[in-house]
CSV table of N, CA, C and O in Angstrom, one decimal:
chain,number,residue,atom,x,y,z
A,248,MET,N,-150.3,-28.8,73.1
A,248,MET,CA,-149.6,-27.6,73.0
A,248,MET,C,-149.9,-26.7,74.3
A,248,MET,O,-151.0,-26.7,74.7
A,249,GLU,N,-148.9,-26.1,74.8
A,249,GLU,CA,-149.1,-25.3,76.0
A,249,GLU,C,-150.1,-24.2,75.9
A,249,GLU,O,-150.8,-23.9,76.8
A,250,LEU,N,-150.2,-23.6,74.7
A,250,LEU,CA,-151.2,-22.5,74.5
A,250,LEU,C,-152.6,-23.0,74.7
A,250,LEU,O,-153.5,-22.2,75.1
A,251,ASP,N,-152.9,-24.2,74.4
A,251,ASP,CA,-154.2,-24.8,74.6
A,251,ASP,C,-154.6,-24.8,76.0
A,251,ASP,O,-155.8,-24.8,76.4
A,252,ASN,N,-153.7,-24.8,77.0
A,252,ASN,CA,-154.0,-24.9,78.4
A,252,ASN,C,-154.1,-23.6,79.1
A,252,ASN,O,-154.4,-23.5,80.2
A,253,ILE,N,-153.8,-22.5,78.4
A,253,ILE,CA,-153.9,-21.2,78.9
A,253,ILE,C,-155.3,-20.6,78.8
A,253,ILE,O,-155.8,-20.6,77.6
A,254,LEU,N,-155.9,-20.2,79.9
A,254,LEU,CA,-157.2,-19.6,79.8
A,254,LEU,C,-157.1,-18.1,79.7
A,254,LEU,O,-156.2,-17.5,80.3
A,255,SER,N,-158.0,-17.6,78.9
A,255,SER,CA,-158.0,-16.1,78.8
A,255,SER,C,-158.5,-15.5,80.1
A,255,SER,O,-159.1,-16.2,81.0
A,256,ALA,N,-158.3,-14.3,80.3
A,256,ALA,CA,-158.8,-13.6,81.5
A,256,ALA,C,-160.3,-13.7,81.6
A,256,ALA,O,-160.9,-13.9,82.7
A,257,PHE,N,-161.0,-13.6,80.5
A,257,PHE,CA,-162.5,-13.8,80.5
A,257,PHE,C,-162.9,-15.2,80.9
A,257,PHE,O,-163.8,-15.3,81.7
A,258,ASP,N,-162.2,-16.2,80.4
A,258,ASP,CA,-162.5,-17.6,80.8
A,258,ASP,C,-162.2,-17.8,82.3
A,258,ASP,O,-163.0,-18.5,83.0
A,259,GLN,N,-161.1,-17.3,82.8
A,259,GLN,CA,-160.8,-17.4,84.2
A,259,GLN,C,-161.9,-16.8,85.1
A,259,GLN,O,-162.3,-17.4,86.1
A,260,ALA,N,-162.4,-15.6,84.7
A,260,ALA,CA,-163.4,-14.9,85.5
A,260,ALA,C,-164.7,-15.7,85.4
A,260,ALA,O,-165.4,-15.9,86.4
A,261,ALA,N,-165.0,-16.3,84.2
A,261,ALA,CA,-166.3,-17.0,84.1
A,261,ALA,C,-166.3,-18.3,84.9
A,261,ALA,O,-167.3,-18.7,85.5
A,262,PHE,N,-165.1,-19.0,84.9
A,262,PHE,CA,-165.1,-20.3,85.6
A,262,PHE,C,-164.9,-20.1,87.1
A,262,PHE,O,-165.1,-21.1,87.9
A,263,SER,N,-164.6,-18.9,87.6
A,263,SER,CA,-164.5,-18.7,89.0
A,263,SER,C,-165.8,-18.3,89.7
A,263,SER,O,-165.8,-18.0,90.9
A,264,LYS,N,-166.9,-18.2,88.9
A,264,LYS,CA,-168.1,-17.8,89.5
A,264,LYS,C,-169.2,-19.0,89.3
A,264,LYS,O,-169.0,-19.8,88.5
A,265,LYS,N,-170.2,-18.9,90.1
A,265,LYS,CA,-171.3,-19.9,90.1
A,265,LYS,C,-172.6,-19.2,89.8
A,265,LYS,O,-172.8,-18.1,90.3
A,266,PRO,N,-173.5,-19.9,89.1
A,266,PRO,CA,-174.8,-19.3,88.8
A,266,PRO,C,-175.7,-19.3,90.1
A,266,PRO,O,-175.7,-20.3,90.9
A,267,LYS,N,-176.5,-18.3,90.2
A,267,LYS,CA,-177.4,-18.1,91.3
A,267,LYS,C,-178.7,-17.5,90.7
A,267,LYS,O,-178.7,-16.5,90.1
A,268,ALA,N,-179.8,-18.3,90.9
A,268,ALA,CA,-181.1,-17.8,90.4
A,268,ALA,C,-181.8,-16.9,91.5
A,268,ALA,O,-181.7,-17.2,92.7
A,269,PHE,N,-182.4,-15.8,91.0
A,269,PHE,CA,-183.1,-14.9,91.9
A,269,PHE,C,-184.5,-14.8,91.3
A,269,PHE,O,-184.7,-14.8,90.1
A,270,SER,N,-185.5,-14.7,92.2
A,270,SER,CA,-186.9,-14.6,91.8
A,270,SER,C,-187.7,-13.8,92.8
A,270,SER,O,-187.4,-13.8,94.0
A,271,LEU,N,-188.7,-13.1,92.3
A,271,LEU,CA,-189.5,-12.3,93.2
A,271,LEU,C,-191.0,-12.4,92.7
A,271,LEU,O,-191.3,-12.2,91.5
A,272,HIS,N,-191.8,-13.0,93.6
A,272,HIS,CA,-193.2,-13.2,93.2
A,272,HIS,C,-193.9,-11.8,93.1
A,272,HIS,O,-193.7,-10.9,93.9
A,273,ASN,N,-194.7,-11.6,92.1
A,273,ASN,CA,-195.4,-10.4,91.8
A,273,ASN,C,-196.8,-10.4,92.4
A,273,ASN,O,-197.7,-11.0,91.9
A,274,ARG,N,-197.0,-9.9,93.6
A,274,ARG,CA,-198.3,-9.8,94.3
A,274,ARG,C,-199.0,-8.5,94.0
A,274,ARG,O,-198.3,-7.5,94.0
A,275,GLY,N,-200.2,-8.6,93.7
A,275,GLY,CA,-201.0,-7.4,93.4
A,275,GLY,C,-200.8,-7.0,92.0
A,275,GLY,O,-200.5,-7.9,91.1
A,276,PRO,N,-201.0,-5.7,91.6
A,276,PRO,CA,-200.9,-5.4,90.2
A,276,PRO,C,-199.5,-5.6,89.7
A,276,PRO,O,-198.5,-5.5,90.4
A,277,ARG,N,-199.4,-6.0,88.4
A,277,ARG,CA,-198.1,-6.3,87.8
A,277,ARG,C,-197.2,-5.1,87.8
A,277,ARG,O,-197.5,-4.0,87.4
A,278,HIS,N,-195.9,-5.3,88.3
A,278,HIS,CA,-194.9,-4.3,88.3
A,278,HIS,C,-194.5,-4.0,86.9
A,278,HIS,O,-194.5,-4.9,86.0
A,279,ARG,N,-194.1,-2.7,86.6
A,279,ARG,CA,-193.7,-2.4,85.3
A,279,ARG,C,-192.3,-2.9,85.0
A,279,ARG,O,-191.9,-3.3,83.9
A,280,LYS,N,-191.4,-3.0,86.1
A,280,LYS,CA,-190.0,-3.3,86.0
A,280,LYS,C,-189.5,-3.8,87.3
A,280,LYS,O,-189.9,-3.2,88.3
A,281,VAL,N,-188.6,-4.8,87.3
A,281,VAL,CA,-188.0,-5.2,88.6
A,281,VAL,C,-186.5,-5.4,88.2
A,281,VAL,O,-186.2,-6.0,87.2
A,282,GLU,N,-185.7,-4.9,89.1
A,282,GLU,CA,-184.2,-5.1,89.0
A,282,GLU,C,-183.7,-5.6,90.3
A,282,GLU,O,-184.3,-5.6,91.3
A,283,ILE,N,-182.4,-6.0,90.3
A,283,ILE,CA,-181.7,-6.5,91.5
A,283,ILE,C,-180.4,-5.8,91.5
A,283,ILE,O,-179.7,-5.5,90.5
A,284,CYS,N,-180.0,-5.4,92.7
A,284,CYS,CA,-178.7,-4.7,92.9
A,284,CYS,C,-178.1,-5.2,94.2
A,284,CYS,O,-178.8,-5.4,95.2
A,285,GLY,N,-176.8,-5.3,94.3
A,285,GLY,CA,-176.2,-5.8,95.5
A,285,GLY,C,-174.7,-5.7,95.7
A,285,GLY,O,-174.0,-5.1,94.8
A,286,SER,N,-174.2,-6.3,96.8
A,286,SER,CA,-172.8,-6.2,97.1
A,286,SER,C,-171.9,-6.9,96.1
A,286,SER,O,-170.7,-6.7,96.1
A,287,PHE,N,-172.5,-7.8,95.3
A,287,PHE,CA,-171.8,-8.6,94.4
A,287,PHE,C,-171.1,-7.8,93.3
A,287,PHE,O,-170.2,-8.2,92.6
A,288,ASP,N,-171.6,-6.6,93.1
A,288,ASP,CA,-171.0,-5.6,92.2
A,288,ASP,C,-170.9,-4.2,92.8
A,288,ASP,O,-171.1,-3.2,92.1
A,289,GLU,N,-170.7,-4.2,94.1
A,289,GLU,CA,-170.5,-2.9,94.9
A,289,GLU,C,-171.7,-2.0,94.8
A,289,GLU,O,-171.6,-0.8,94.9
A,290,TRP,N,-172.9,-2.5,94.6
A,290,TRP,CA,-174.2,-1.8,94.6
A,290,TRP,C,-174.2,-0.8,93.4
A,290,TRP,O,-174.9,0.2,93.4
A,291,ASP,N,-173.4,-1.0,92.4
A,291,ASP,CA,-173.3,0.0,91.3
A,291,ASP,C,-174.1,-0.4,90.1
A,291,ASP,O,-174.4,0.5,89.3
A,292,THR,N,-174.5,-1.6,89.9
A,292,THR,CA,-175.2,-2.1,88.7
A,292,THR,C,-176.6,-2.6,89.0
A,292,THR,O,-176.7,-3.4,90.0
A,293,ARG,N,-177.6,-2.2,88.3
A,293,ARG,CA,-178.9,-2.8,88.4
A,293,ARG,C,-179.1,-3.8,87.3
A,293,ARG,O,-178.9,-3.5,86.1
A,294,HIS,N,-179.4,-5.1,87.7
A,294,HIS,CA,-179.6,-6.2,86.8
A,294,HIS,C,-181.1,-6.3,86.6
A,294,HIS,O,-181.9,-6.6,87.6
A,295,GLU,N,-181.6,-6.3,85.4
A,295,GLU,CA,-183.1,-6.3,85.1
A,295,GLU,C,-183.5,-7.8,85.2
A,295,GLU,O,-182.9,-8.7,84.7
A,296,LEU,N,-184.7,-8.0,85.8
A,296,LEU,CA,-185.3,-9.3,85.8
A,296,LEU,C,-186.3,-9.5,84.7
A,296,LEU,O,-186.9,-8.5,84.2
A,297,ASN,N,-186.6,-10.7,84.3
A,297,ASN,CA,-187.6,-11.0,83.3
A,297,ASN,C,-188.9,-11.5,84.0
A,297,ASN,O,-188.8,-12.0,85.1
A,298,PHE,N,-190.0,-11.3,83.4
A,298,PHE,CA,-191.3,-11.6,84.0
A,298,PHE,C,-191.9,-12.9,83.3
A,298,PHE,O,-191.9,-13.0,82.1
A,299,ASP,N,-192.3,-13.9,84.2
A,299,ASP,CA,-193.0,-15.1,83.7
A,299,ASP,C,-194.4,-15.0,84.1
A,299,ASP,O,-194.8,-15.1,85.2
A,300,PRO,N,-195.3,-14.8,83.1
A,300,PRO,CA,-196.7,-14.6,83.4
A,300,PRO,C,-197.4,-15.9,83.9
A,300,PRO,O,-198.4,-15.9,84.6
A,301,PHE,N,-196.8,-17.1,83.6
A,301,PHE,CA,-197.4,-18.3,84.1
A,301,PHE,C,-197.2,-18.6,85.6
A,301,PHE,O,-198.1,-19.1,86.3
A,302,THR,N,-196.0,-18.1,86.1
A,302,THR,CA,-195.8,-18.3,87.5
A,302,THR,C,-196.0,-17.0,88.3
A,302,THR,O,-195.9,-17.0,89.5
A,303,ASN,N,-196.2,-15.9,87.5
A,303,ASN,CA,-196.4,-14.6,88.1
A,303,ASN,C,-195.1,-14.1,88.9
A,303,ASN,O,-195.3,-13.6,90.0
A,304,GLN,N,-193.9,-14.5,88.4
A,304,GLN,CA,-192.7,-14.1,89.1
A,304,GLN,C,-191.7,-13.4,88.1
A,304,GLN,O,-191.7,-13.7,86.9
A,305,TRP,N,-190.9,-12.6,88.7
A,305,TRP,CA,-189.8,-12.0,88.0
A,305,TRP,C,-188.6,-12.8,88.4
A,305,TRP,O,-188.4,-13.3,89.5
A,306,PHE,N,-187.7,-13.0,87.4
A,306,PHE,CA,-186.5,-13.9,87.6
A,306,PHE,C,-185.3,-13.5,86.8
A,306,PHE,O,-185.4,-12.8,85.8
A,307,THR,N,-184.1,-13.9,87.3
A,307,THR,CA,-182.9,-13.8,86.6
A,307,THR,C,-181.9,-14.7,87.2
A,307,THR,O,-182.1,-15.2,88.3
A,308,THR,N,-180.8,-14.9,86.5
A,308,THR,CA,-179.7,-15.7,87.0
A,308,THR,C,-178.4,-14.9,86.9
A,308,THR,O,-178.1,-14.3,85.8
A,309,LEU,N,-177.7,-14.7,88.0
A,309,LEU,CA,-176.4,-14.0,88.0
A,309,LEU,C,-175.3,-15.0,88.3
A,309,LEU,O,-175.5,-16.0,89.0
A,310,HIS,N,-174.1,-14.7,87.9
A,310,HIS,CA,-172.9,-15.5,88.2
A,310,HIS,C,-172.1,-14.8,89.2
A,310,HIS,O,-171.6,-13.7,89.0
A,311,LEU,N,-172.0,-15.4,90.4
A,311,LEU,CA,-171.4,-14.8,91.6
A,311,LEU,C,-170.2,-15.5,92.1
A,311,LEU,O,-170.1,-16.7,91.9
A,312,LYS,N,-169.4,-14.8,92.8
A,312,LYS,CA,-168.2,-15.4,93.4
A,312,LYS,C,-168.6,-16.3,94.6
A,312,LYS,O,-169.3,-15.9,95.5
A,313,PRO,N,-168.2,-17.6,94.5
A,313,PRO,CA,-168.5,-18.5,95.6
A,313,PRO,C,-167.7,-18.2,96.9
A,313,PRO,O,-166.6,-17.6,96.8
A,314,GLY,N,-168.2,-18.6,98.0
A,314,GLY,CA,-167.6,-18.5,99.3
A,314,GLY,C,-167.7,-17.1,100.0
A,314,GLY,O,-167.3,-16.9,101.1
A,315,ALA,N,-168.4,-16.2,99.4
A,315,ALA,CA,-168.6,-14.9,99.9
A,315,ALA,C,-170.1,-14.7,100.2
A,315,ALA,O,-171.0,-15.2,99.5
A,316,GLU,N,-170.5,-13.9,101.2
A,316,GLU,CA,-171.9,-13.6,101.4
A,316,GLU,C,-172.2,-12.4,100.6
A,316,GLU,O,-171.4,-11.4,100.5
A,317,HIS,N,-173.3,-12.5,99.9
A,317,HIS,CA,-173.8,-11.4,99.0
A,317,HIS,C,-175.1,-10.8,99.5
A,317,HIS,O,-176.0,-11.6,99.8
A,318,LEU,N,-175.1,-9.5,99.7
A,318,LEU,CA,-176.3,-8.8,100.1
A,318,LEU,C,-176.9,-8.2,98.9
A,318,LEU,O,-176.2,-7.7,98.0
A,319,TYR,N,-178.3,-8.1,98.9
A,319,TYR,CA,-178.9,-7.5,97.7
A,319,TYR,C,-180.3,-7.1,98.0
A,319,TYR,O,-180.9,-7.5,99.1
A,320,LYS,N,-180.9,-6.3,97.2
A,320,LYS,CA,-182.3,-5.8,97.2
A,320,LYS,C,-182.9,-5.8,95.8
A,320,LYS,O,-182.1,-5.7,94.8
A,321,TYR,N,-184.2,-5.9,95.8
A,321,TYR,CA,-184.9,-5.8,94.5
A,321,TYR,C,-185.4,-4.4,94.4
A,321,TYR,O,-185.8,-3.7,95.4
A,322,ILE,N,-185.4,-3.9,93.2
A,322,ILE,CA,-185.9,-2.5,92.9
A,322,ILE,C,-187.1,-2.6,92.0
A,322,ILE,O,-187.0,-3.1,90.9
A,323,VAL,N,-188.2,-2.1,92.5
A,323,VAL,CA,-189.5,-2.2,91.8
A,323,VAL,C,-189.8,-0.9,91.2
A,323,VAL,O,-189.8,0.2,91.9
A,324,ASN,N,-190.1,-0.9,89.9
A,324,ASN,CA,-190.6,0.3,89.1
A,324,ASN,C,-189.6,1.5,89.3
A,324,ASN,O,-190.0,2.6,89.5
A,325,ASP,N,-188.3,1.2,89.3
A,325,ASP,CA,-187.2,2.2,89.3
A,325,ASP,C,-186.9,2.9,90.7
A,325,ASP,O,-185.9,3.5,90.8
A,326,THR,N,-187.9,2.8,91.6
A,326,THR,CA,-187.7,3.6,92.8
A,326,THR,C,-187.9,2.9,94.2
A,326,THR,O,-187.3,3.4,95.2
A,327,GLU,N,-188.6,1.8,94.2
A,327,GLU,CA,-188.9,1.2,95.5
A,327,GLU,C,-187.9,0.0,95.7
A,327,GLU,O,-188.0,-1.0,95.1
A,328,TRP,N,-187.0,0.2,96.7
A,328,TRP,CA,-186.1,-0.8,97.1
A,328,TRP,C,-186.7,-1.7,98.1
A,328,TRP,O,-187.1,-1.2,99.2
A,329,ILE,N,-186.8,-3.0,97.8
A,329,ILE,CA,-187.5,-4.0,98.8
A,329,ILE,C,-186.7,-5.2,99.0
A,329,ILE,O,-185.8,-5.5,98.2
A,330,VAL,N,-187.0,-5.9,100.1
A,330,VAL,CA,-186.4,-7.3,100.3
A,330,VAL,C,-187.5,-8.3,99.9
A,330,VAL,O,-188.7,-8.0,100.0
A,331,ASN,N,-187.1,-9.4,99.6
A,331,ASN,CA,-188.0,-10.5,99.3
A,331,ASN,C,-188.2,-11.3,100.7
A,331,ASN,O,-187.3,-11.9,101.2
A,332,GLU,N,-189.4,-11.2,101.2
A,332,GLU,CA,-189.7,-11.8,102.5
A,332,GLU,C,-189.6,-13.4,102.5
A,332,GLU,O,-189.5,-14.0,103.5
A,333,GLU,N,-189.5,-14.0,101.3
A,333,GLU,CA,-189.4,-15.4,101.1
A,333,GLU,C,-187.9,-15.9,101.1
A,333,GLU,O,-187.7,-17.1,101.0
A,334,GLU,N,-187.0,-14.9,101.1
A,334,GLU,CA,-185.6,-15.3,101.1
A,334,GLU,C,-184.9,-14.8,102.4
A,334,GLU,O,-185.4,-14.0,103.1
A,335,PRO,N,-183.7,-15.4,102.7
A,335,PRO,CA,-183.0,-15.0,103.9
A,335,PRO,C,-182.7,-13.5,103.9
A,335,PRO,O,-182.4,-12.9,102.9
A,336,ARG,N,-182.8,-12.9,105.1
A,336,ARG,CA,-182.5,-11.5,105.3
A,336,ARG,C,-181.5,-11.3,106.4
A,336,ARG,O,-181.4,-12.1,107.3
A,337,ARG,N,-180.8,-10.1,106.3
A,337,ARG,CA,-179.8,-9.8,107.3
A,337,ARG,C,-179.6,-8.3,107.4
A,337,ARG,O,-179.6,-7.6,106.4
A,338,ASP,N,-179.4,-7.8,108.6
A,338,ASP,CA,-179.1,-6.4,108.8
A,338,ASP,C,-177.6,-6.2,108.5
A,338,ASP,O,-176.8,-7.0,108.9
A,339,ASP,N,-177.3,-5.2,107.8
A,339,ASP,CA,-175.9,-4.9,107.4
A,339,ASP,C,-175.1,-4.2,108.4
A,339,ASP,O,-174.0,-3.9,108.1
A,340,GLY,N,-175.7,-3.9,109.6
A,340,GLY,CA,-174.9,-3.2,110.6
A,340,GLY,C,-175.1,-1.7,110.6
A,340,GLY,O,-174.7,-1.0,111.5
A,341,ALA,N,-175.6,-1.2,109.5
A,341,ALA,CA,-175.9,0.2,109.3
A,341,ALA,C,-177.4,0.5,109.4
A,341,ALA,O,-177.8,1.6,109.0
A,342,GLY,N,-178.2,-0.5,109.8
A,342,GLY,CA,-179.6,-0.3,109.9
A,342,GLY,C,-180.4,-0.6,108.7
A,342,GLY,O,-181.6,-0.4,108.6
A,343,ASN,N,-179.7,-1.2,107.7
A,343,ASN,CA,-180.4,-1.6,106.4
A,343,ASN,C,-180.6,-3.1,106.5
A,343,ASN,O,-179.7,-3.9,106.8
A,344,VAL,N,-181.8,-3.5,106.1
A,344,VAL,CA,-182.1,-5.0,106.0
A,344,VAL,C,-182.1,-5.3,104.5
A,344,VAL,O,-182.7,-4.7,103.7
A,345,ASN,N,-181.3,-6.4,104.2
A,345,ASN,CA,-181.1,-6.8,102.8
A,345,ASN,C,-181.4,-8.3,102.8
A,345,ASN,O,-181.3,-9.0,103.8
A,346,ASN,N,-181.6,-8.8,101.6
A,346,ASN,CA,-181.6,-10.2,101.4
A,346,ASN,C,-180.2,-10.6,101.3
A,346,ASN,O,-179.3,-9.8,101.0
A,347,CYS,N,-179.9,-11.9,101.6
A,347,CYS,CA,-178.5,-12.4,101.6
A,347,CYS,C,-178.4,-13.8,101.1
A,347,CYS,O,-179.4,-14.6,101.2
A,348,CYS,N,-177.3,-14.2,100.5
A,348,CYS,CA,-177.0,-15.5,100.1
A,348,CYS,C,-175.5,-15.8,100.1
A,348,CYS,O,-174.7,-14.9,100.0
A,349,THR,N,-175.1,-17.0,100.3
A,349,THR,CA,-173.7,-17.5,100.2
A,349,THR,C,-173.7,-18.7,99.3
A,349,THR,O,-174.5,-19.6,99.5
A,350,LEU,N,-172.8,-18.7,98.3
A,350,LEU,CA,-172.7,-19.8,97.4
A,350,LEU,C,-171.7,-20.8,97.9
A,350,LEU,O,-170.7,-20.4,98.4
């Protein structure tokens, strides 16, 4: 039946993105909270990371549009915007250094 072949708008959006794992090692005292924010959603949304006490890392997986470069930063304890020195970095042309990835 033709209706079986039609994807909903939600399904189309879900299938057009790819998963990308993000992680930040927690050095020093444990952070209270870590979030990630980036160009993948116009810097409007903070995505909270989970903490793994065995690896001492904060982590999350986001579904991002493939083929585009995504710039992002981690936010520690609600106020400190940082880059992960273990991930690729790029200047955005406005004097800001961000982490970056392309899927």
